[in-house]
PDB file of C-alpha atoms and ligand atoms in Angstrom:
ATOM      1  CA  UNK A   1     -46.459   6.606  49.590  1.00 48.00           C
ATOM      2  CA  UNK A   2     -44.749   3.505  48.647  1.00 48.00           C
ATOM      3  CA  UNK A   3     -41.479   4.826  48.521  1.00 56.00           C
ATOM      4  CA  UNK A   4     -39.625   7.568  50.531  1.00 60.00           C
ATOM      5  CA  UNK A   5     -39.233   9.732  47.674  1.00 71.00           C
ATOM      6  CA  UNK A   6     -36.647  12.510  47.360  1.00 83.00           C
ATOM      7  CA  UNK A   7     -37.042  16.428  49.297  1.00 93.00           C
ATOM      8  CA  UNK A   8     -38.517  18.606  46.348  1.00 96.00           C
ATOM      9  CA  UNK A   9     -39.017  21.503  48.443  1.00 97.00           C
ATOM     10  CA  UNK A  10     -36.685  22.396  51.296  1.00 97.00           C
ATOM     11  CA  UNK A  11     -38.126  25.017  54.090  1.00 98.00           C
ATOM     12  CA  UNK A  12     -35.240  25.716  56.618  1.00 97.00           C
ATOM     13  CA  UNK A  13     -36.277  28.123  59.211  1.00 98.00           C
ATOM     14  CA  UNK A  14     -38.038  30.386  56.913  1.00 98.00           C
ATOM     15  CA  UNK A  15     -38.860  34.048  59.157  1.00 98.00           C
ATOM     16  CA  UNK A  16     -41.468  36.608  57.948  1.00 98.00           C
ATOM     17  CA  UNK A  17     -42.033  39.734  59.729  1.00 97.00           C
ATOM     18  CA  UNK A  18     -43.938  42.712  58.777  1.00 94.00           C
ATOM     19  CA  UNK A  19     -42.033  45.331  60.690  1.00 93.00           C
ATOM     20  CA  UNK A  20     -42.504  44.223  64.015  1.00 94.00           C
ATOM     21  CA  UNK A  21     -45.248  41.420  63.672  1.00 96.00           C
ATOM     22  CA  UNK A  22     -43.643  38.241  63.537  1.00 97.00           C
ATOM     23  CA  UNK A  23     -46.095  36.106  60.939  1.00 98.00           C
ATOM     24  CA  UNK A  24     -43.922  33.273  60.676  1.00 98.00           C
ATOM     25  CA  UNK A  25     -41.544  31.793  63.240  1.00 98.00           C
ATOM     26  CA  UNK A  26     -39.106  29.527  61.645  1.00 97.00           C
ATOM     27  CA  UNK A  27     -40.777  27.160  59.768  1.00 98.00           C
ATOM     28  CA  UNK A  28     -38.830  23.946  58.495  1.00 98.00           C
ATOM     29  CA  UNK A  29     -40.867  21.656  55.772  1.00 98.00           C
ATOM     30  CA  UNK A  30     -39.522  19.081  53.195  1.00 97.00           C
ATOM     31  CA  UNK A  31     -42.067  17.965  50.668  1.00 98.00           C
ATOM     32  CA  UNK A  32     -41.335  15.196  48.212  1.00 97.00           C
ATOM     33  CA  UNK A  33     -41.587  14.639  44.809  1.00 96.00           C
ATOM     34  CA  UNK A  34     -45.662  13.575  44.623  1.00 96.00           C
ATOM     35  CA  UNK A  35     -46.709  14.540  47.921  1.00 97.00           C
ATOM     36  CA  UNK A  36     -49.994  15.823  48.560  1.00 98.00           C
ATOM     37  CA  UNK A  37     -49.679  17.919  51.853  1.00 98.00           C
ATOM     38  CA  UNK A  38     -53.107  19.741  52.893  1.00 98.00           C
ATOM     39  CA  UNK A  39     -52.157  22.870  55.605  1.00 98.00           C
ATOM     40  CA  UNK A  40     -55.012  23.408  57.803  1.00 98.00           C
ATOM     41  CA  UNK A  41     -55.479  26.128  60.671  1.00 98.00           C
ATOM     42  CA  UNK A  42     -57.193  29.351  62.106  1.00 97.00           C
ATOM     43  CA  UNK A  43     -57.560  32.058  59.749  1.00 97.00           C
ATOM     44  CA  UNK A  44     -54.132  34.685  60.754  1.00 97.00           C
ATOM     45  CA  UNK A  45     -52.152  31.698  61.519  1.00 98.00           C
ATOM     46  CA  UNK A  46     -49.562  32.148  58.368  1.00 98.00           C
ATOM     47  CA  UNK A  47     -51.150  29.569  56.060  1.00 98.00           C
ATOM     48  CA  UNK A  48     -51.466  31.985  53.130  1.00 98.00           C
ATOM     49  CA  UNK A  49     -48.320  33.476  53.755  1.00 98.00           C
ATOM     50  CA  UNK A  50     -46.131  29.764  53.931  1.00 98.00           C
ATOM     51  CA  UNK A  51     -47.079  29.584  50.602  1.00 97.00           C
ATOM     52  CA  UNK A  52     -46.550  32.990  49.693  1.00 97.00           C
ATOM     53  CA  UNK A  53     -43.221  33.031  50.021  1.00 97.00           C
ATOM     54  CA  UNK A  54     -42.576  29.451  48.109  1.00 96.00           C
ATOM     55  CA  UNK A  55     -42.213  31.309  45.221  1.00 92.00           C
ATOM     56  CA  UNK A  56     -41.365  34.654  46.691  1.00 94.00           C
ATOM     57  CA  UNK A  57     -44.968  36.563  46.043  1.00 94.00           C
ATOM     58  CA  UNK A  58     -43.621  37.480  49.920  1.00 95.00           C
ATOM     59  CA  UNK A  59     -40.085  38.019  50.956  1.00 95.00           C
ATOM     60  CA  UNK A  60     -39.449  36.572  53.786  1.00 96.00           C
ATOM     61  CA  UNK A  61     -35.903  37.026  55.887  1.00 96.00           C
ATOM     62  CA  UNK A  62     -32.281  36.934  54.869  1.00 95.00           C
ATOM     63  CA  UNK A  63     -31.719  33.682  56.860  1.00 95.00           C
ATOM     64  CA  UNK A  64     -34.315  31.536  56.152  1.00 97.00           C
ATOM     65  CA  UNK A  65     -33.936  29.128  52.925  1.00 96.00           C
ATOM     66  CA  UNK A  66     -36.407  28.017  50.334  1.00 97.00           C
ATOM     67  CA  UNK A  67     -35.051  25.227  48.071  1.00 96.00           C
ATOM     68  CA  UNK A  68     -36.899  23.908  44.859  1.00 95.00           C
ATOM     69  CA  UNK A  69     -35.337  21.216  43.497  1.00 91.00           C
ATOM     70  CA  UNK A  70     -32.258  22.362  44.067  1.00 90.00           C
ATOM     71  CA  UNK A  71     -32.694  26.083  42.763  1.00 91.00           C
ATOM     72  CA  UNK A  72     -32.755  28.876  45.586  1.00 93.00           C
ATOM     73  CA  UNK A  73     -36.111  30.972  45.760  1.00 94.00           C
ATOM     74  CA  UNK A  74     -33.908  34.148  45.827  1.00 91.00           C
ATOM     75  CA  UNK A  75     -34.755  37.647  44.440  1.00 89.00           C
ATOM     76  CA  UNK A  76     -32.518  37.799  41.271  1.00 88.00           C
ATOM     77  CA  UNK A  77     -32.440  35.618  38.361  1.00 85.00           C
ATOM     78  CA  UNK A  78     -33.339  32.731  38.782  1.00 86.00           C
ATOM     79  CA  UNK A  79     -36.689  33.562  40.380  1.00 91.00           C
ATOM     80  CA  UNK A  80     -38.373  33.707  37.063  1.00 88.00           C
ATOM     81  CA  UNK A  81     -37.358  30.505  36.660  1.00 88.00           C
ATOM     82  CA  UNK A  82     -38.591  29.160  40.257  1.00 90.00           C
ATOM     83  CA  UNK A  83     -41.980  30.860  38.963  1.00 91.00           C
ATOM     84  CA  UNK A  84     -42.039  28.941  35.551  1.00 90.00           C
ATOM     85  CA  UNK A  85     -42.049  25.428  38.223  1.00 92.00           C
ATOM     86  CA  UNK A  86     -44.245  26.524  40.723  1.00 95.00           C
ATOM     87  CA  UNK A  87     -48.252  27.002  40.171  1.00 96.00           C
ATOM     88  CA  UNK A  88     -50.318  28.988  42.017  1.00 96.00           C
ATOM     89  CA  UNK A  89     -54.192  28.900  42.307  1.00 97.00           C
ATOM     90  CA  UNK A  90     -55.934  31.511  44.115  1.00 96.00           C
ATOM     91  CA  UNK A  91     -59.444  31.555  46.242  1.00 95.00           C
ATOM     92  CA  UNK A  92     -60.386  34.265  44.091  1.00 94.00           C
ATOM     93  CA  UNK A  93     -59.361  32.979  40.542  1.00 93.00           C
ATOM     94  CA  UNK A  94     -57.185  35.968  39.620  1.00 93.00           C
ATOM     95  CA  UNK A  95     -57.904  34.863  35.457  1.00 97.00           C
ATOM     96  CA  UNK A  96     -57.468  38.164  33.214  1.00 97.00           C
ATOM     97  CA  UNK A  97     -61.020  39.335  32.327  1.00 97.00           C
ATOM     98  CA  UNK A  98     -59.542  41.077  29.023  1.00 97.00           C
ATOM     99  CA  UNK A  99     -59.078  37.555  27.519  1.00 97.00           C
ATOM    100  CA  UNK A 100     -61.131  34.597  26.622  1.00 98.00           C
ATOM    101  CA  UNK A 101     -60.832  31.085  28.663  1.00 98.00           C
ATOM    102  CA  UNK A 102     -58.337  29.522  25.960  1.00 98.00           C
ATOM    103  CA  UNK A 103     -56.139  32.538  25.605  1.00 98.00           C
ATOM    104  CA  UNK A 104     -55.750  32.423  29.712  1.00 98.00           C
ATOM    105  CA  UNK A 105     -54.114  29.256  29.447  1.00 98.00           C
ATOM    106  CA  UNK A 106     -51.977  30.047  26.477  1.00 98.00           C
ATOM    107  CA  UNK A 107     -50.325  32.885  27.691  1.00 97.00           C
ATOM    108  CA  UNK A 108     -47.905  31.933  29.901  1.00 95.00           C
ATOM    109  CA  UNK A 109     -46.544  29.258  27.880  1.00 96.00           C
ATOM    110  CA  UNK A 110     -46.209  31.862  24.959  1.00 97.00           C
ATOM    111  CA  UNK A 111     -44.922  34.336  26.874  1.00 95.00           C
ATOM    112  CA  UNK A 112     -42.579  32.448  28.957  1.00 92.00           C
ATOM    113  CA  UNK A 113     -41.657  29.707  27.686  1.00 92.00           C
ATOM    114  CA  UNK A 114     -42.077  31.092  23.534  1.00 96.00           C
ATOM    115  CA  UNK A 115     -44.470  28.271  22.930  1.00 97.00           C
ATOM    116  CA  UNK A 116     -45.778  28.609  19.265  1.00 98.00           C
ATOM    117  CA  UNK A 117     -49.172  29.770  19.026  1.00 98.00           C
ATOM    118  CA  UNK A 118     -50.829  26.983  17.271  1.00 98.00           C
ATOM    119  CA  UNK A 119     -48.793  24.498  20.296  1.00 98.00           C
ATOM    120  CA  UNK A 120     -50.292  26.562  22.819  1.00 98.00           C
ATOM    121  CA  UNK A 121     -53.555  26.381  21.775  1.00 98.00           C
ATOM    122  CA  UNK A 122     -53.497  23.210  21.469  1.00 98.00           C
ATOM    123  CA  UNK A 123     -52.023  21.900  25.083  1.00 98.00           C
ATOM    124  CA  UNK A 124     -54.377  24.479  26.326  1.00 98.00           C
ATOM    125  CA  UNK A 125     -57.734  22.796  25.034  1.00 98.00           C
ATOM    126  CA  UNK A 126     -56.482  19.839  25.945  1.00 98.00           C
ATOM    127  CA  UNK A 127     -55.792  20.956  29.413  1.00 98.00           C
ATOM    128  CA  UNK A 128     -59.309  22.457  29.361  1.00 98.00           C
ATOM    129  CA  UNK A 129     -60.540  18.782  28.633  1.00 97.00           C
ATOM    130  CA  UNK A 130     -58.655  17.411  31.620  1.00 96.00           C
ATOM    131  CA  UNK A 131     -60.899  20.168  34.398  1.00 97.00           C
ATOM    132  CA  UNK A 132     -64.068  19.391  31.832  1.00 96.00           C
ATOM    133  CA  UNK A 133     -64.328  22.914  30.821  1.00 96.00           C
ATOM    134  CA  UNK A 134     -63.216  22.595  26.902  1.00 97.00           C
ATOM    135  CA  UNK A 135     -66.897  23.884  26.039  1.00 97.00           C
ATOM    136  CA  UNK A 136     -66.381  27.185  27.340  1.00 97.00           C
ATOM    137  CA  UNK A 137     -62.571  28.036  25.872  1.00 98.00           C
ATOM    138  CA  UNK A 138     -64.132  30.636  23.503  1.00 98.00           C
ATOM    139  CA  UNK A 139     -65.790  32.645  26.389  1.00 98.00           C
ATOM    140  CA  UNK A 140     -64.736  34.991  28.412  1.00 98.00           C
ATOM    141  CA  UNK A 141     -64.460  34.359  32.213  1.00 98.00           C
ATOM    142  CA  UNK A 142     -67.341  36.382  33.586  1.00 97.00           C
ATOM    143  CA  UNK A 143     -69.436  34.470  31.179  1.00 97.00           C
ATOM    144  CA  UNK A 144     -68.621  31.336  34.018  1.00 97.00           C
ATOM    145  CA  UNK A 145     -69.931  30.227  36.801  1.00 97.00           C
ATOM    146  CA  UNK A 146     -66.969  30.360  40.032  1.00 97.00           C
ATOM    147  CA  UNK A 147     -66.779  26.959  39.602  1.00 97.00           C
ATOM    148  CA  UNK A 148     -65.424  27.112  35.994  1.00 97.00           C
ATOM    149  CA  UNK A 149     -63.419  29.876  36.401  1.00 98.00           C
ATOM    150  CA  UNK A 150     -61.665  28.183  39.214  1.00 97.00           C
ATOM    151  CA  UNK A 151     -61.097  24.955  37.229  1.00 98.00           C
ATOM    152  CA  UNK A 152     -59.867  27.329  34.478  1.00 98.00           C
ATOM    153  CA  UNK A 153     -57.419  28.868  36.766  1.00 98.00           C
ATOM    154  CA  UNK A 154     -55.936  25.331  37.594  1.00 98.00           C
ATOM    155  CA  UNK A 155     -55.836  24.560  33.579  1.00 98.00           C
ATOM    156  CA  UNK A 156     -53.660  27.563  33.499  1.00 98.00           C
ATOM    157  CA  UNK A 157     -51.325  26.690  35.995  1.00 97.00           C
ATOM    158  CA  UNK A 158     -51.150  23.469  34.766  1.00 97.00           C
ATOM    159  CA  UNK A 159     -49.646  24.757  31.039  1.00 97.00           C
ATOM    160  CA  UNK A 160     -46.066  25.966  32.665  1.00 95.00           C
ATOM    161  CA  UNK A 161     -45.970  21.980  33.713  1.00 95.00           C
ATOM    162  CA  UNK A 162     -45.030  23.235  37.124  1.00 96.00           C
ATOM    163  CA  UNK A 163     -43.410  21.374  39.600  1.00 94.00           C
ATOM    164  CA  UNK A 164     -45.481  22.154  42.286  1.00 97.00           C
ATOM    165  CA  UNK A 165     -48.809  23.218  42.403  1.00 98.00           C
ATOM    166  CA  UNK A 166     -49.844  25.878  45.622  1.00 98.00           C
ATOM    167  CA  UNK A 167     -53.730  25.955  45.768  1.00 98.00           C
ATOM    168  CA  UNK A 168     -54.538  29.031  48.791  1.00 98.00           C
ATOM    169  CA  UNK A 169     -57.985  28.133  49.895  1.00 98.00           C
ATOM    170  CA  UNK A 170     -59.075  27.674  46.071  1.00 97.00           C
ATOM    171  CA  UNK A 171     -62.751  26.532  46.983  1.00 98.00           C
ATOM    172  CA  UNK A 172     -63.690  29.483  49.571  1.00 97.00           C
ATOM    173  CA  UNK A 173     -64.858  31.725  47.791  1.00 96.00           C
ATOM    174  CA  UNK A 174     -67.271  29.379  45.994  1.00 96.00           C
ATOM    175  CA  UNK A 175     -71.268  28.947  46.269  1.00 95.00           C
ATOM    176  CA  UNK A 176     -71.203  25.549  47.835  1.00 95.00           C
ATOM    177  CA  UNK A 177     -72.645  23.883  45.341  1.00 95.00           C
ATOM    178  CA  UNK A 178     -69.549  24.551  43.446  1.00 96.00           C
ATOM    179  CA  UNK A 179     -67.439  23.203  45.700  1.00 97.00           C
ATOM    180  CA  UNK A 180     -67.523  19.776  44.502  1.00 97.00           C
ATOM    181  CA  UNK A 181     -66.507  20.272  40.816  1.00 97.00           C
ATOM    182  CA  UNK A 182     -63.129  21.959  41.545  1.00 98.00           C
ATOM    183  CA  UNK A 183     -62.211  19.297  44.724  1.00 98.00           C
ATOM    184  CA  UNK A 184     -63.051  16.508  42.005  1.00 97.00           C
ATOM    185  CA  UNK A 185     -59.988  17.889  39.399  1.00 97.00           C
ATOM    186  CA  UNK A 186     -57.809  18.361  42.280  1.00 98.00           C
ATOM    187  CA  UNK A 187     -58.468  14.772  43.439  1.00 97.00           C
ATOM    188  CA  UNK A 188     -57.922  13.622  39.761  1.00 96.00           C
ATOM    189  CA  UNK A 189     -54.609  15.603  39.695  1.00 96.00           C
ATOM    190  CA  UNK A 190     -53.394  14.626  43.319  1.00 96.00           C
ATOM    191  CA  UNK A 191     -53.968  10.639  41.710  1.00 94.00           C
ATOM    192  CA  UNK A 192     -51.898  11.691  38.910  1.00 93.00           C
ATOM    193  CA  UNK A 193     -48.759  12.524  40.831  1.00 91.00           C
ATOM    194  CA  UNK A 194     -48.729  15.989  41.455  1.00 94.00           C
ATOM    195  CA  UNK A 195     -46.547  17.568  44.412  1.00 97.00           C
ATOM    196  CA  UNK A 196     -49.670  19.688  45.493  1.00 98.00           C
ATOM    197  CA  UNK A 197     -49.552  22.064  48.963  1.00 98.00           C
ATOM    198  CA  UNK A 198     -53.409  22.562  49.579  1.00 98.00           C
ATOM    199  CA  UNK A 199     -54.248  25.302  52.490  1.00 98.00           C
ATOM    200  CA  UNK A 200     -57.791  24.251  52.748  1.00 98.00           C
ATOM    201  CA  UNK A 201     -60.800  24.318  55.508  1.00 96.00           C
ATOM    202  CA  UNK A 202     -61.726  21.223  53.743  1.00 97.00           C
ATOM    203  CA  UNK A 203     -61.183  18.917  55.756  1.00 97.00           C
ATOM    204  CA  UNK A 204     -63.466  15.958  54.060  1.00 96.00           C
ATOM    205  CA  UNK A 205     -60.983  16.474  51.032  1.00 97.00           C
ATOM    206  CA  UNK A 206     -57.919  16.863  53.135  1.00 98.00           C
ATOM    207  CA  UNK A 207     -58.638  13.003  55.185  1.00 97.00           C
ATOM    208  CA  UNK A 208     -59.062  11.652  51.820  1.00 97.00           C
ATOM    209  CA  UNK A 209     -56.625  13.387  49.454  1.00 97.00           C
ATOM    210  CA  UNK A 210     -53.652  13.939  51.808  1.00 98.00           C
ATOM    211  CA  UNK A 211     -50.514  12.444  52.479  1.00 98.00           C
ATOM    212  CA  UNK A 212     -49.194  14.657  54.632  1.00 98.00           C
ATOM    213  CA  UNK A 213     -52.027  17.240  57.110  1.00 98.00           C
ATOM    214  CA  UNK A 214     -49.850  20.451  58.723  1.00 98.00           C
ATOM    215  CA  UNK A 215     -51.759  22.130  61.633  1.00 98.00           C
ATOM    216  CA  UNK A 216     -50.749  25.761  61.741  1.00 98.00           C
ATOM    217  CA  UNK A 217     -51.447  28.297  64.710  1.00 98.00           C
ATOM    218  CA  UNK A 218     -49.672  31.244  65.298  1.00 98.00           C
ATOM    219  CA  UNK A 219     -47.466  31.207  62.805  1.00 98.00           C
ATOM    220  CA  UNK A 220     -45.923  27.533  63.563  1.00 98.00           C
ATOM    221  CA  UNK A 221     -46.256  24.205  62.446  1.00 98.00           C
ATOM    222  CA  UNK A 222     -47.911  22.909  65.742  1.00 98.00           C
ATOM    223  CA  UNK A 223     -48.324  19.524  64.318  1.00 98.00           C
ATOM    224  CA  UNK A 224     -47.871  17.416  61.263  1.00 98.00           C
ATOM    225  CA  UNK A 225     -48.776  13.744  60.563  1.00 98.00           C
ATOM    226  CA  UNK A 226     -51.071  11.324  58.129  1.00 98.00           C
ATOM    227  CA  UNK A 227     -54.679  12.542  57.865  1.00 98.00           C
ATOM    228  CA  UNK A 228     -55.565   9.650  60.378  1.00 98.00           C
ATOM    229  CA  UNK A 229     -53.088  11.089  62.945  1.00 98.00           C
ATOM    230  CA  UNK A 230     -53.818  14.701  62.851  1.00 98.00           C
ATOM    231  CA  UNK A 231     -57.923  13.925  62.475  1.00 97.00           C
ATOM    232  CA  UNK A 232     -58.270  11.055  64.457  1.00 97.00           C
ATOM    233  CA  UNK A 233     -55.351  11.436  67.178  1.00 97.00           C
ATOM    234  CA  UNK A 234     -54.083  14.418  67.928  1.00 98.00           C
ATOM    235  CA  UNK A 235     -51.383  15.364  70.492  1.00 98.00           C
ATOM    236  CA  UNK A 236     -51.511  18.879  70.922  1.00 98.00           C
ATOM    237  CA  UNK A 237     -54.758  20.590  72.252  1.00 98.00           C
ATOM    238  CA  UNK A 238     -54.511  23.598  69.967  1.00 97.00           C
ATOM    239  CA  UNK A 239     -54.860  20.772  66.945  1.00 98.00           C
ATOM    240  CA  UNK A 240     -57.851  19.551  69.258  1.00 98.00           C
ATOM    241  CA  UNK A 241     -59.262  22.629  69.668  1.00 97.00           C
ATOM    242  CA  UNK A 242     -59.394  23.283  66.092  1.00 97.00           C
ATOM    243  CA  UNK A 243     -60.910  20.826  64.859  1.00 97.00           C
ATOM    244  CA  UNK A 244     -63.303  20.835  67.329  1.00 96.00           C
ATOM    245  CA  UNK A 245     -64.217  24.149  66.252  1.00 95.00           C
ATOM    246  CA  UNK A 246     -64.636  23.128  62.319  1.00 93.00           C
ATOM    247  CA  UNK A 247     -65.488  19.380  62.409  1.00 86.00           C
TER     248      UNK A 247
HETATM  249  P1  ADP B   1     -53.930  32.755  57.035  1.00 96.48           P
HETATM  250  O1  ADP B   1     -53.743  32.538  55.572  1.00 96.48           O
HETATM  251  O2  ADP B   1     -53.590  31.575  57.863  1.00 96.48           O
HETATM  252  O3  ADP B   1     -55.301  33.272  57.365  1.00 96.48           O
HETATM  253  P2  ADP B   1     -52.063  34.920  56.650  1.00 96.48           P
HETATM  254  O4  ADP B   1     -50.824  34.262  56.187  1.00 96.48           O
HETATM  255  O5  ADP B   1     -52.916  35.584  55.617  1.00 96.48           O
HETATM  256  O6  ADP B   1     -52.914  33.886  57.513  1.00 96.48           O
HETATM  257  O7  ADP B   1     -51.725  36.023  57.719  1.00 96.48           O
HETATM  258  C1  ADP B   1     -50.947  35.759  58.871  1.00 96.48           C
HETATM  259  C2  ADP B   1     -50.818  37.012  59.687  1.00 96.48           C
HETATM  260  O8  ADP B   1     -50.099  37.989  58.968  1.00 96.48           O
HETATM  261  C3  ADP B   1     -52.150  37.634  60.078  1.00 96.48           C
HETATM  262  O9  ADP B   1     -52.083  38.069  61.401  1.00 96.48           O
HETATM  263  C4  ADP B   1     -52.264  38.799  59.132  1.00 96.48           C
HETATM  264  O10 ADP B   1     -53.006  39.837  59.712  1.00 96.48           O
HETATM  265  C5  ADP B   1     -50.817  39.202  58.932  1.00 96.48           C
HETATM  266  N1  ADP B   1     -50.585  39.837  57.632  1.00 96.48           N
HETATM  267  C6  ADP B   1     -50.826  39.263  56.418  1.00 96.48           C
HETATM  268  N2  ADP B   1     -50.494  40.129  55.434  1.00 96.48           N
HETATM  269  C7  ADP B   1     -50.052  41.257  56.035  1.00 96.48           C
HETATM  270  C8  ADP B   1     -49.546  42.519  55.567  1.00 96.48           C
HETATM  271  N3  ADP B   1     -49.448  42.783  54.254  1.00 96.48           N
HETATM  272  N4  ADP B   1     -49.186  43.430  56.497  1.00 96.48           N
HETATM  273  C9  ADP B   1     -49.267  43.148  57.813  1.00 96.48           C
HETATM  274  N5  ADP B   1     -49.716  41.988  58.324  1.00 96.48           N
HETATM  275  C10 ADP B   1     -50.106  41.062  57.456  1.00 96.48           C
HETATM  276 MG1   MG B   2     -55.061  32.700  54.008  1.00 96.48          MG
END
């Protein structure tokens, strides 16, 4: 980055628990405005659940703080409008089958922000243009390869012009020759200026794309640094050992 630029996101010792299981330990995280940070670690280590609880799909404990530009994730009212500024892609697409590719986009703008319907079609081709899908708006999403549907379900976090986008291991559940397609629009959005927070076992992508690589095990941030410190110099053996295991 060429400039520090300002905290978008604020973590301050952010607890989860489910009854007695401790999944996350007091995490603290600042992510600027832009930043592409790419969290990486062993499946159970609290990856999924970090981002979870960005925008409160998890609750997490009455001590911990989640800032979003300036707003408080808190149950309450203002959470719908954290949710309008945060998008969320999941490894398993999560479209709605019920509607075609166009009307996925369209709907939360309508719904949420009272979009017209004509606008909303309209930013939502477009949109389908950017992830080079804009052939297939008409269909519905089983009609699509994994692939498409996943670039779809970026398109249609895209149309609340989030803030932040939260991607949860979007390319895992694809055949691997799909892989490609959906790391290429996030690559094209990440050069746009996105703030993007990627948990990914990609690490090719996350070397190139990142700013910012978090190591996670057990629930802690065990590390943090620029691809080339946490790929090519690591400190802590449990960062070692991990990518030992996967590179
Ligand atoms: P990751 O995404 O890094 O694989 P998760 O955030 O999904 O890890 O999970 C972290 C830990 O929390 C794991 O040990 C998992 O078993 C546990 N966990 C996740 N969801 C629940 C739940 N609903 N109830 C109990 N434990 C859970
Ligand atoms: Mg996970």
């Amino acid at each position: 980055m060429a400039e520090k630029k300002r905290s978008l996101i604020t973590i301050r010792d952010l607890v989860k628990a489910y009854g007695d299981f401790t999944v996350l330990h007091g995490i603290d995280l600042d992510i600027a405005e832009g930043e592409v940070v790419c969290v990486v670690g062993p499946s159970g280590s609290g990856k999924s659940t970090l981002i979870r609880c960005i925008n409160r799909l998890e609750d997490f404990s009455e001590n911990s703080t989640i800032e979003i530009d300036g707003l408080t994730v808190q149950r309450g009212p203002e959470l719908a409008q954290v949710r309008a500024e945060v998008g969320m892609v999941f490894q398993n697409f999560n479209l709605f089958p019920h509607m075609s590719v166009v009307r996925n986009v369209m709907l939360a703008p309508m719904r949420v922000r009272k979009t017209p319907e004509t606008k909303a079609r309209e930013q939502a081709l477009k949109l389908l243009d950017r992830v080079g899908i804009v052939a297939q708006a008409d269909k519905y999403p089983s009609k699509l390869s994994g692939g498409q549907q996943q670039r779809v379900a970026i398109a249609r976090a895209l149309a609340m012009e989030p803030r932040v986008m939260l991607f949860d291991e979007p390319t895992s559940a694809l055949d691997p020759e799909m892989v490609g397609e959906v790391l290429d629009v996030m690559r094209d959005l990440a050069g746009t200026g996105v703030t993007m927070i990627v948990v990914t076992h990609e690490m090719g992508f996350a070397r190139q794309v990142a700013d910012r690589v978090i190591f996670m095990d057990g629930g802690r941030i065990i590390e943090a640094g620029t691809p080339a410190e946490i790929f090519d110099t690591p400190k802590e053996e449990r960062t070692r050992g991990f990518l030992r295991a996967v590179l």
